[in-house]
Coordinates of C-alpha atoms in Angstrom, one line a residue:
Chain A
X661 CA -115.1 225.5 -44.5
X662 CA -113.6 228.0 -42.7
X663 CA -110.4 226.5 -42.4
X664 CA -107.2 227.8 -43.4
X665 CA -103.8 227.1 -44.7
X666 CA -101.8 225.4 -41.7
X667 CA -98.7 223.7 -40.5
X668 CA -99.0 220.0 -40.6
X669 CA -97.9 217.6 -37.8
X670 CA -97.0 214.6 -38.7
X671 CA -96.6 211.7 -36.7
X672 CA -96.6 208.7 -38.8
X673 CA -97.8 205.3 -37.6
X674 CA -100.5 203.7 -37.7
X675 CA -103.0 203.3 -34.8
X676 CA -102.0 206.4 -31.9
X677 CA -104.8 205.7 -29.5
X678 CA -106.6 207.5 -27.1
X679 CA -104.1 205.8 -24.4
X680 CA -101.5 208.5 -25.7
X681 CA -103.8 210.8 -28.0
X682 CA -104.9 211.7 -23.5
X683 CA -103.7 209.2 -21.1
X684 CA -106.0 207.7 -18.8
X685 CA -105.0 209.0 -15.6
X686 CA -106.9 212.3 -16.6
X687 CA -109.8 211.6 -17.2
X688 CA -111.0 212.8 -14.7
X689 CA -110.3 216.4 -15.8
X690 CA -112.5 218.0 -17.9
X691 CA -111.1 221.3 -17.9
X692 CA -110.4 221.8 -21.2
X693 CA -107.0 223.7 -21.3
X694 CA -105.6 221.5 -18.7
X695 CA -107.0 218.1 -21.4
X696 CA -104.7 220.2 -23.7
X697 CA -101.3 220.9 -22.3
X698 CA -101.5 216.3 -22.1
X699 CA -102.1 215.7 -25.9
X700 CA -100.7 213.3 -27.6
X701 CA -98.2 212.9 -24.4
X702 CA -97.7 209.5 -25.1
X703 CA -95.7 209.7 -27.8
X704 CA -94.8 213.6 -27.6
X705 CA -95.1 214.8 -23.9
X706 CA -94.4 218.4 -25.7
X707 CA -96.5 218.3 -29.1
X708 CA -98.7 220.7 -26.8
X709 CA -95.9 224.0 -27.2
X710 CA -95.5 223.2 -30.5
X711 CA -98.9 223.7 -31.8
X712 CA -100.5 227.0 -33.4
X713 CA -103.9 227.6 -34.0
X714 CA -104.9 226.3 -37.8
X715 CA -102.6 223.5 -37.6
X716 CA -103.1 220.3 -38.6
X717 CA -102.6 215.8 -37.2
X718 CA -100.8 213.9 -40.2
X719 CA -100.6 210.1 -39.1
X720 CA -101.5 206.7 -39.2
X721 CA -103.7 204.5 -40.0
X722 CA -106.8 203.6 -37.5
X723 CA -106.4 207.1 -35.9
X724 CA -108.2 207.1 -32.6
X725 CA -109.0 203.6 -31.5
X726 CA -109.8 202.9 -29.2
X727 CA -111.9 204.7 -25.5
X728 CA -114.2 206.2 -26.2
X729 CA -113.3 209.7 -24.1
X730 CA -114.7 212.8 -25.7
X731 CA -111.2 213.9 -24.2
X732 CA -109.3 212.8 -26.9
X733 CA -110.8 215.3 -29.5
X734 CA -111.1 218.2 -26.6
X735 CA -107.5 218.6 -26.7
X736 CA -106.3 218.5 -29.7
X737 CA -109.3 221.7 -31.0
X738 CA -108.4 223.2 -27.4
X739 CA -104.7 223.8 -28.9
X740 CA -106.2 224.9 -31.7
X741 CA -105.9 221.3 -34.0
X742 CA -108.8 221.9 -36.7
X743 CA -108.0 218.9 -38.4
X744 CA -107.2 215.8 -38.1
X745 CA -105.7 213.9 -41.8
X746 CA -105.2 209.9 -41.7
X747 CA -105.7 207.5 -44.2
X748 CA -108.6 206.6 -41.4
X749 CA -110.6 206.6 -38.2
X750 CA -111.7 204.8 -35.5
X751 CA -115.3 204.3 -35.1
X752 CA -116.0 206.6 -31.3
X753 CA -113.3 208.7 -32.0
X754 CA -114.9 209.5 -35.6
X755 CA -118.4 210.7 -34.5
X756 CA -117.0 212.2 -31.3
X757 CA -115.0 215.1 -33.8
X758 CA -118.0 215.8 -35.5
X759 CA -120.8 215.6 -33.7
X760 CA -118.7 217.4 -31.3
X761 CA -118.0 220.1 -33.6
X762 CA -114.3 219.7 -32.8
X763 CA -113.1 219.3 -35.4
X764 CA -112.7 217.2 -39.0
X765 CA -111.6 213.8 -39.2
X766 CA -110.8 213.9 -42.9
X767 CA -109.4 211.0 -44.5
X768 CA -106.2 210.4 -47.0
X769 CA -104.9 208.0 -49.6
X770 CA -102.0 207.0 -47.5
X771 CA -99.1 206.9 -50.7
X772 CA -99.9 210.4 -49.0
X773 CA -98.4 209.7 -45.6
X774 CA -95.2 209.4 -47.1
X775 CA -95.9 212.8 -50.1
X776 CA -96.5 215.7 -47.3
X777 CA -93.1 215.6 -44.3
X778 CA -93.8 217.4 -40.6
X779 CA -93.9 221.5 -40.4
X780 CA -95.4 221.4 -44.1
X781 CA -97.9 224.6 -44.9
X782 CA -100.9 222.8 -46.6
X783 CA -104.2 224.1 -47.4
X784 CA -106.9 222.5 -48.6
X785 CA -109.4 223.0 -51.4
X786 CA -112.7 221.4 -49.8
X787 CA -114.3 222.1 -53.3
X788 CA -112.3 219.7 -55.2
X789 CA -111.6 217.9 -52.4
X790 CA -107.5 218.2 -51.9
X791 CA -104.9 218.8 -50.2
X792 CA -102.2 221.1 -52.2
X793 CA -98.3 221.5 -50.2
X794 CA -97.6 225.0 -50.5
X795 CA -94.7 223.3 -49.3
X796 CA -93.9 221.7 -52.2
X797 CA -94.9 224.0 -55.6
X798 CA -98.3 223.0 -54.9
X799 CA -97.5 219.3 -55.9
X800 CA -101.7 218.2 -54.4
X801 CA -103.5 215.4 -52.4
X802 CA -106.9 213.9 -52.6
X803 CA -109.2 213.2 -49.6
X804 CA -112.5 210.9 -49.1
X805 CA -115.0 213.1 -50.5
X806 CA -117.1 214.3 -46.4
X807 CA -120.0 214.5 -46.6
X808 CA -122.0 217.9 -47.0
X809 CA -123.8 216.5 -43.1
X810 CA -120.4 216.2 -41.7
X811 CA -119.6 219.8 -42.3
X812 CA -122.7 220.6 -42.0
X813 CA -122.2 219.9 -38.2
X814 CA -118.9 220.2 -37.9
X815 CA -119.5 224.0 -39.0
X816 CA -122.2 224.6 -37.2
X817 CA -120.3 223.7 -33.4
X818 CA -121.8 220.2 -32.9
X819 CA -124.7 217.7 -33.4
X820 CA -126.7 220.1 -30.5
X821 CA -126.3 223.3 -32.7
X822 CA -126.9 221.5 -35.8
X823 CA -130.5 220.4 -37.2
X824 CA -134.2 220.0 -34.7
X825 CA -135.3 217.6 -36.8
X826 CA -133.4 215.0 -39.1
X827 CA -134.0 215.8 -42.6
X828 CA -130.8 216.7 -42.9
X829 CA -129.6 213.8 -41.4
X830 CA -130.6 212.4 -45.3
X831 CA -128.1 209.9 -46.6
Chain B
X354 CA -131.6 191.2 -42.3
X355 CA -129.6 190.4 -39.7
X356 CA -130.2 190.6 -35.4
X357 CA -128.1 194.0 -35.5
X358 CA -130.5 195.1 -39.0
X359 CA -133.5 194.0 -37.2
X360 CA -132.8 195.9 -34.3
X361 CA -132.2 198.7 -35.9
X362 CA -135.3 198.4 -38.3
X363 CA -138.1 198.4 -34.5
X364 CA -136.2 201.3 -32.7
X365 CA -136.5 203.9 -35.9
X366 CA -139.9 203.1 -37.1
X367 CA -139.2 201.2 -40.4
X368 CA -139.6 197.6 -41.7
X369 CA -136.8 197.4 -43.2
X370 CA -133.3 198.8 -43.5
X371 CA -130.0 198.2 -45.3
X372 CA -126.3 198.9 -44.6
X373 CA -124.6 201.9 -44.3
X374 CA -128.4 203.1 -44.2
X375 CA -128.8 206.2 -41.2
X376 CA -131.1 205.8 -39.6
X377 CA -132.3 207.4 -36.3
X378 CA -133.2 205.1 -33.0
X379 CA -135.3 205.4 -30.4
X380 CA -133.1 205.1 -27.0
X381 CA -134.3 202.0 -24.8
X382 CA -131.5 202.3 -22.2
X383 CA -128.9 204.6 -21.6
X384 CA -126.0 205.1 -19.2
X385 CA -123.0 207.3 -18.4
X386 CA -120.6 207.1 -14.9
X387 CA -117.9 209.6 -13.3
X388 CA -115.6 209.7 -17.0
X389 CA -118.7 210.2 -19.7
X390 CA -121.0 212.1 -16.8
X391 CA -119.2 214.9 -16.3
X392 CA -118.1 215.4 -19.8
X393 CA -122.2 214.9 -21.0
X394 CA -122.5 217.4 -17.4
X395 CA -120.4 219.7 -19.0
X396 CA -121.7 219.7 -22.5
X397 CA -125.4 220.0 -21.2
X398 CA -123.9 223.2 -18.9
X399 CA -122.5 224.9 -22.1
X400 CA -125.3 224.5 -23.6
X401 CA -127.2 225.9 -21.4
X402 CA -125.2 229.1 -20.9
X403 CA -125.7 229.7 -24.9
X404 CA -129.1 230.9 -24.1
X405 CA -130.8 227.2 -25.0
X406 CA -132.8 225.0 -21.8
X407 CA -132.5 222.1 -20.5
X408 CA -134.8 221.7 -17.9
X409 CA -136.0 217.7 -18.1
X410 CA -134.3 214.3 -19.5
X411 CA -136.5 212.8 -21.9
X412 CA -136.9 209.4 -19.9
X413 CA -135.0 209.9 -16.1
X414 CA -135.6 206.1 -16.3
X415 CA -134.4 204.6 -19.0
X416 CA -131.2 206.5 -17.9
X417 CA -128.3 204.5 -15.7
X418 CA -125.4 205.5 -13.9
X419 CA -122.4 204.0 -12.7
X420 CA -119.6 205.1 -10.4
X421 CA -117.2 202.7 -11.8
X422 CA -112.8 204.2 -13.1
X423 CA -111.9 206.5 -10.0
X424 CA -113.4 204.7 -7.1
X425 CA -114.0 204.6 -4.4
X426 CA -113.0 208.2 -5.2
X427 CA -109.0 208.1 -6.2
X428 CA -107.9 211.9 -4.9
X429 CA -110.3 215.2 -5.2
X430 CA -111.3 215.7 -8.5
X431 CA -112.4 212.6 -8.4
X432 CA -114.8 212.7 -5.5
X433 CA -115.8 216.0 -7.0
X434 CA -116.9 213.7 -10.2
X435 CA -118.5 211.8 -8.4
X436 CA -120.3 213.9 -6.5
X437 CA -121.4 216.6 -9.0
X438 CA -122.8 212.6 -10.8
X439 CA -125.1 212.8 -7.9
X440 CA -127.0 216.0 -7.3
X441 CA -127.2 215.8 -11.2
X442 CA -129.3 212.1 -10.3
X443 CA -130.9 213.5 -8.2
X444 CA -132.2 217.1 -9.9
X445 CA -133.1 215.2 -13.4
X446 CA -134.7 212.5 -10.6
X447 CA -132.8 209.4 -12.0
X448 CA -133.5 206.4 -10.2
X449 CA -131.0 204.1 -11.2
X450 CA -127.7 205.6 -9.7
X451 CA -125.7 202.2 -9.0
X452 CA -123.1 204.1 -5.6
X453 CA -120.2 202.4 -3.9
X454 CA -121.1 202.1 -0.1
X455 CA -124.5 202.0 -0.5
X456 CA -125.3 198.5 -2.2
X457 CA -125.0 197.0 -5.3
X458 CA -122.0 198.9 -7.5
X459 CA -119.4 197.7 -9.7
X460 CA -118.7 198.8 -13.9
X461 CA -121.5 199.0 -16.1
X462 CA -120.8 196.0 -18.5
X463 CA -121.5 194.2 -15.7
X464 CA -124.1 195.9 -14.1
X465 CA -126.1 196.1 -17.3
X466 CA -126.4 192.1 -17.9
X467 CA -126.2 191.3 -13.7
X468 CA -128.4 193.2 -13.0
X469 CA -130.8 192.6 -16.2
X470 CA -130.7 196.9 -17.1
X471 CA -130.3 195.9 -20.5
X472 CA -133.3 193.2 -21.8
X473 CA -132.4 191.8 -26.2
X474 CA -134.1 193.0 -28.5
X475 CA -133.0 196.8 -26.9
X476 CA -131.6 199.9 -28.7
X477 CA -128.7 200.8 -25.6
X478 CA -126.0 203.2 -25.8
X479 CA -123.2 204.3 -23.7
X480 CA -120.7 206.4 -22.6
X481 CA -118.2 203.9 -22.6
X482 CA -116.1 202.0 -25.7
X483 CA -117.3 198.8 -23.7
X484 CA -121.0 199.5 -23.7
X485 CA -120.4 196.8 -27.0
X486 CA -119.9 194.1 -24.0
X487 CA -123.7 193.7 -23.6
X488 CA -125.2 193.2 -26.9
X489 CA -124.2 189.2 -25.8
X490 CA -127.6 189.1 -24.3
X491 CA -129.1 190.2 -27.9
X492 CA -129.4 193.6 -28.0
X493 CA -127.9 197.0 -29.6
X494 CA -125.7 198.0 -27.2
X495 CA -121.9 200.7 -29.0
X496 CA -120.3 203.7 -27.2
X497 CA -121.0 206.8 -28.0
X498 CA -118.9 210.2 -26.3
X499 CA -120.2 212.9 -24.4
X500 CA -122.0 214.7 -27.3
X501 CA -123.7 211.5 -28.6
X502 CA -124.9 211.4 -24.8
X503 CA -126.4 214.7 -24.3
X504 CA -127.8 214.6 -27.2
X505 CA -129.9 211.0 -26.4
X506 CA -130.4 212.1 -23.1
X507 CA -132.0 215.1 -24.8
X508 CA -134.0 213.7 -27.5
X509 CA -134.2 209.6 -26.6
X510 CA -133.1 208.8 -29.7
X511 CA -129.0 209.6 -32.2
X512 CA -128.0 208.6 -35.7
X513 CA -126.5 205.6 -36.5
X514 CA -125.3 203.9 -39.8
X515 CA -126.3 201.2 -40.1
X516 CA -123.7 199.3 -39.5
X517 CA -122.7 195.2 -42.1
X518 CA -122.4 192.3 -40.3
X519 CA -119.2 190.2 -39.9
X520 CA -120.3 186.9 -38.5
X521 CA -118.2 184.3 -36.8
X522 CA -119.1 180.8 -36.1
X523 CA -117.1 179.2 -33.3
X524 CA -116.5 175.3 -34.0
X525 CA -116.0 172.1 -32.2
X526 CA -114.9 170.7 -29.3
X527 CA -113.5 173.2 -26.3
X528 CA -109.8 171.6 -25.5
X529 CA -109.1 172.3 -21.0
X530 CA -108.0 175.6 -20.3
X531 CA -109.6 177.3 -23.2
X532 CA -111.9 179.8 -22.5
X533 CA -113.3 182.4 -24.9
X534 CA -110.7 184.9 -24.1
X535 CA -108.7 182.6 -25.9
X536 CA -110.8 182.6 -28.9
X537 CA -111.3 186.2 -29.4
X538 CA -107.4 187.3 -29.2
X539 CA -107.0 184.9 -32.2
X540 CA -110.0 186.7 -33.8
X541 CA -108.8 189.9 -33.1
X542 CA -105.4 188.5 -34.2
X543 CA -106.9 187.7 -37.9
X544 CA -109.2 190.6 -38.7
X545 CA -106.5 192.9 -36.8
X546 CA -107.6 195.3 -34.3
X547 CA -109.0 197.7 -37.0
X548 CA -110.6 194.5 -38.8
X549 CA -114.2 196.1 -37.8
X550 CA -114.6 199.5 -37.5
X551 CA -118.2 200.8 -38.4
X552 CA -119.1 196.7 -38.3
X553 CA -121.0 194.6 -36.8
X554 CA -119.6 190.9 -34.8
X555 CA -121.8 188.2 -34.5
X556 CA -121.2 185.2 -33.0
X557 CA -122.5 181.5 -33.1
X558 CA -121.4 177.7 -33.7
X559 CA -121.5 175.4 -31.1
X560 CA -118.8 177.1 -28.8
X561 CA -120.9 180.3 -28.2
X562 CA -124.2 177.8 -27.3
X563 CA -122.4 176.2 -25.2
X564 CA -121.3 178.8 -23.2
X565 CA -122.3 180.5 -20.0
X566 CA -123.3 184.5 -19.5
X567 CA -120.2 185.2 -18.7
X568 CA -118.1 183.9 -21.1
X569 CA -120.3 185.0 -24.6
X570 CA -119.7 188.2 -22.8
X571 CA -115.4 188.3 -22.9
X572 CA -116.3 188.2 -27.3
X573 CA -118.8 190.8 -27.5
X574 CA -116.6 193.5 -24.8
X575 CA -113.1 192.5 -26.8
X576 CA -115.5 192.9 -29.8
X577 CA -114.8 196.5 -29.0
X578 CA -110.6 196.0 -29.2
X579 CA -111.0 195.1 -33.2
X580 CA -112.9 198.3 -33.8
X581 CA -116.2 197.2 -33.6
X582 CA -119.5 199.2 -33.4
X583 CA -121.4 196.8 -32.0
X584 CA -120.5 193.2 -31.1
X585 CA -123.6 190.2 -30.8
X586 CA -125.2 186.8 -29.9
X587 CA -128.6 185.6 -31.0
X588 CA -130.7 185.2 -27.7
X589 CA -130.7 182.2 -27.0
X590 CA -132.4 179.6 -23.8
X591 CA -128.6 180.6 -22.1
X592 CA -130.0 184.2 -22.1
X593 CA -133.5 183.9 -21.3
X594 CA -132.7 182.0 -17.8
X595 CA -129.4 184.7 -17.5
X596 CA -131.8 187.3 -18.2
X597 CA -135.0 186.2 -16.4
X598 CA -133.2 185.4 -13.1
X599 CA -133.0 189.3 -12.6
X600 CA -135.1 191.5 -14.0
X601 CA -139.3 190.5 -14.2
X602 CA -139.8 193.2 -16.5
X603 CA -140.9 192.0 -19.9
X604 CA -138.9 191.7 -23.5
X605 CA -139.2 190.9 -26.7
X606 CA -136.3 189.2 -28.2
X607 CA -135.4 189.7 -32.0
X608 CA -133.3 187.3 -34.0
X609 CA -131.8 187.5 -37.6
X610 CA -133.9 186.4 -40.6
X611 CA -133.0 183.2 -42.1
X612 CA -131.7 185.0 -45.2
X613 CA -129.9 188.2 -43.5
X614 CA -126.6 189.3 -45.3
X615 CA -122.9 188.9 -44.1
X616 CA -120.2 190.7 -45.1
X617 CA -117.5 187.8 -44.4
X618 CA -118.8 184.2 -42.5
X619 CA -115.7 183.1 -40.6
X620 CA -115.4 180.5 -39.9
X621 CA -113.0 178.6 -36.9
X622 CA -112.1 174.9 -35.1
X623 CA -111.8 176.2 -31.9
X624 CA -111.0 171.6 -30.6
X625 CA -106.7 172.9 -31.6
X626 CA -106.0 176.7 -30.6
X627 CA -103.7 177.1 -26.8
X628 CA -103.8 179.4 -25.1
X629 CA -103.5 182.3 -25.9
X630 CA -101.3 186.6 -24.7
X631 CA -101.4 189.0 -26.7
X632 CA -98.1 191.1 -25.8
X633 CA -97.4 194.1 -25.7
X634 CA -98.9 197.4 -27.7
X635 CA -101.9 195.1 -29.1
X636 CA -105.4 193.0 -27.7
X637 CA -104.1 191.4 -31.7
X638 CA -100.9 190.9 -31.1
X639 CA -100.5 187.3 -30.1
X640 CA -98.2 184.6 -29.2
X641 CA -99.6 180.9 -27.6
X642 CA -98.9 181.0 -23.4
X643 CA -96.0 178.5 -24.1
X644 CA -94.0 180.4 -26.9
X645 CA -93.4 183.4 -23.6
X646 CA -92.5 180.8 -20.6
X647 CA -89.4 182.3 -20.3
X648 CA -91.1 186.3 -19.7
X649 CA -90.7 187.5 -16.2
X650 CA -94.0 189.9 -15.2
X651 CA -94.0 192.3 -12.4
X652 CA -97.3 191.5 -11.8
X653 CA -100.6 189.5 -12.0
X654 CA -104.3 191.7 -12.5
X655 CA -107.6 189.9 -12.1
X656 CA -109.7 192.7 -12.7
X657 CA -112.2 195.0 -15.3
X658 CA -115.7 194.1 -17.2
X659 CA -113.3 191.2 -19.2
X660 CA -111.9 189.3 -17.2
X661 CA -113.9 189.2 -13.5
X662 CA -117.0 188.2 -14.1
X663 CA -117.8 185.3 -11.8
X664 CA -116.7 182.7 -14.3
X665 CA -113.6 184.9 -14.2
X666 CA -112.9 184.3 -10.3
X667 CA -113.8 181.2 -10.4
X668 CA -111.7 179.6 -13.7
X669 CA -108.3 181.6 -11.2
X670 CA -109.6 180.3 -8.1
X671 CA -110.0 176.9 -9.4
X672 CA -105.8 177.0 -10.7
X673 CA -105.0 179.0 -6.9
X674 CA -106.3 177.1 -4.8
X675 CA -104.3 175.4 -2.1
X676 CA -101.4 177.4 -3.6
X677 CA -98.8 180.8 -3.4
X678 CA -98.5 183.1 -5.7
X679 CA -95.1 184.2 -6.5
X680 CA -96.2 188.0 -8.1
X681 CA -98.2 190.6 -6.1
X682 CA -101.9 189.8 -7.8
X683 CA -104.7 191.9 -7.0
X684 CA -107.9 190.7 -8.1
X685 CA -111.4 193.5 -7.9
X686 CA -114.1 191.7 -8.2
X687 CA -115.9 193.3 -11.9
X688 CA -119.4 194.1 -9.5
X689 CA -120.3 194.1 -5.0
X690 CA -122.5 191.4 -6.4
X691 CA -120.4 189.4 -7.6
X692 CA -117.8 190.0 -5.5
X693 CA -120.5 189.4 -2.2
X694 CA -121.6 185.8 -4.6
X695 CA -117.6 184.8 -5.1
X696 CA -117.1 185.3 -0.9
X697 CA -120.3 183.0 -0.5
X698 CA -118.6 180.7 -2.4
X699 CA -115.4 180.0 -1.0
X700 CA -113.5 181.6 -3.7
X701 CA -111.6 185.3 -2.1
X702 CA -110.6 183.1 1.2
X703 CA -109.2 181.4 -1.9
X704 CA -107.4 184.2 -2.9
X705 CA -106.6 185.6 0.8
X706 CA -104.9 182.5 1.8
X707 CA -103.4 182.4 -2.5
X708 CA -101.5 186.1 -0.4
X709 CA -103.7 188.3 -3.8
X710 CA -105.4 191.5 -2.5
X711 CA -108.1 191.3 -3.3
X712 CA -109.7 195.1 -3.8
X713 CA -113.0 196.7 -4.1
X714 CA -114.9 197.5 -7.9
X715 CA -113.3 199.1 -10.1
X716 CA -112.1 199.9 -13.4
X717 CA -108.4 201.0 -11.4
X718 CA -105.4 199.7 -13.2
X719 CA -107.8 198.2 -16.2
X720 CA -106.9 202.0 -17.3
X721 CA -104.3 203.1 -15.2
X722 CA -106.8 205.0 -13.4
X723 CA -105.8 204.2 -9.7
X724 CA -105.0 200.9 -7.3
X725 CA -102.3 198.6 -8.2
X726 CA -101.0 202.0 -11.6
X727 CA -97.9 199.8 -12.8
X728 CA -93.9 202.0 -13.0
X729 CA -91.8 202.1 -15.6
X730 CA -90.4 198.7 -16.5
X731 CA -93.1 196.3 -14.6
X732 CA -94.4 193.7 -16.0
X733 CA -98.0 192.5 -15.5
X734 CA -100.1 189.8 -17.5
X735 CA -103.6 191.0 -16.6
X736 CA -107.1 189.8 -17.6
X737 CA -108.1 193.1 -18.9
X738 CA -109.3 194.6 -22.4
X739 CA -106.1 196.8 -23.9
X740 CA -102.0 197.3 -23.9
X741 CA -101.9 199.8 -25.5
X742 CA -98.2 202.1 -24.3
X743 CA -99.1 203.4 -20.7
X744 CA -102.9 202.4 -20.5
X745 CA -102.4 200.7 -17.4
X746 CA -99.7 203.4 -15.7
X747 CA -96.3 204.6 -17.1
X748 CA -95.8 205.1 -21.1
X749 CA -92.9 201.8 -20.3
X750 CA -94.2 199.7 -18.8
X751 CA -96.4 196.5 -20.2
X752 CA -99.7 194.3 -20.0
X753 CA -99.4 191.4 -21.6
X754 CA -103.3 190.0 -22.4
X755 CA -104.7 186.6 -21.1
X756 CA -107.4 185.3 -19.9
X757 CA -107.5 184.1 -16.7
X758 CA -106.7 180.8 -16.4
X759 CA -103.7 182.1 -17.8
X760 CA -103.4 184.9 -15.6
X761 CA -103.7 182.5 -12.4
X762 CA -100.4 180.1 -13.9
X763 CA -98.7 183.5 -14.4
X764 CA -99.2 184.2 -10.5
X765 CA -97.8 180.9 -9.3
X766 CA -95.0 180.8 -11.7
X767 CA -93.8 184.3 -11.6
X768 CA -93.4 184.1 -15.3
X769 CA -95.4 183.6 -18.2
X770 CA -97.8 179.9 -18.4
X771 CA -100.0 177.5 -19.7
X772 CA -102.7 176.7 -17.3
X773 CA -101.5 173.1 -18.8
X774 CA -97.8 172.9 -17.9
X775 CA -98.7 173.5 -13.7
X776 CA -97.1 170.6 -13.0
X777 CA -94.7 171.2 -14.7

């Protein structure tokens, strides 16, 4: 998986919903760069100025609950967020993130939320399903294994570019 | 198998499916609107820019389009989105396109049942999270994003992980002034806003069987707020009577097997339920209306796919008749046909005599789009479905969610009011 080490932006609360990630009034906008400038506006209006491409989001459970707006993963991925680490994801957000090829939703243990600090540099080892915290002497935490299908869809750039037949979807 | 499993089995050409199995389902109906549609078109345009071809929709007669979020066009950008949708629909020969000012139009989830567009037993996907609503007619109905809708438009099918089903049995005798909204807010509070994530919520029991179709739709609509992939109610005579007055299309209803397996079964006795309100900032954050009677409000909002169906308007009008509202009150019927029926029943006159403003069908302020969004620190009681920070306007505004009866009672008092206390 083509994800390198990056810095963590941490918002330690559950149920960060799509109205927070990209508020309703911006739903009429479809320019990714403009959407990106409003990412996470409901929680941190300055967020877009702090992200370097390759960074990660670390958040509480049920991330992305609410609306089906694909604007949410578009805004985050356009800023350069490559993966979101959270104990759980709302289903449509998860599906949009993967099928649109925008970013990887990575499920973590709830305890990991406390162990990684805002600003930590981390690396993700997809072969061993571990997050390595480079700012804490290589302390590491497990991630829930992602199915090959999920990784391949994101690597392909989304569902439309993934596979023409259904064999690729065998579970 | 449950009704949900059987619909997905039929749609994927299998005799049996099990929860967690990934299947490809052939889609019977797909919907997009003025927010998801332009997003879908953008995905398709990028696909073409990369050298691929998209010159036809797999089946234009299975696609339908609504204009609902930012209409009547709220500004120039919205007007461009609506115009783009019209050009696209014409090019791809989509005949079922509901446009404002051209006869029937309204909120997509309302048109779906009001026009009999989606039928019992069908697999229906829509570019909106509240697509779950339509499961009340016995269809598998779920919301998808732009990319997935684009994929369906190309191929007529899409992958699903077969969901586990949670069965909610609502029993007893429904007390006066209690509506489906009170019940579903309780259920969401019980299981949490993540409680049905990836799962289907199925509703049954004598209370549900005795409900009219529009009340049933409130249950399935709000299943989205518990994270559910779908909400569903097995079709019965109420369903068939409702659907058959709206379409002449044939359909093949599906029912679950007697030995269907449910992940969990929840029993609710409705007898002692009290009028209920969800406080900011979560639909699961409930209190009784009486516990909140000190909360003063700036506005009452009767609108959306959740709370502006004809039955919702009838219930609110019942309380507002012959009285005057104390706070700004807005009524936005969910579809043109509902507006017209309300007019003929005299409901619009009741609202106007009471001092409320009656506006055109639109998602409007429910999603903070336009038509009465909230200012900083404003407090609104609303028949809608979500009260996350900033949902209906300023991030520091507050929305309380309740039934049309509680919202109408509160409009009359200027504070949160249990409709049973109106005479006090």
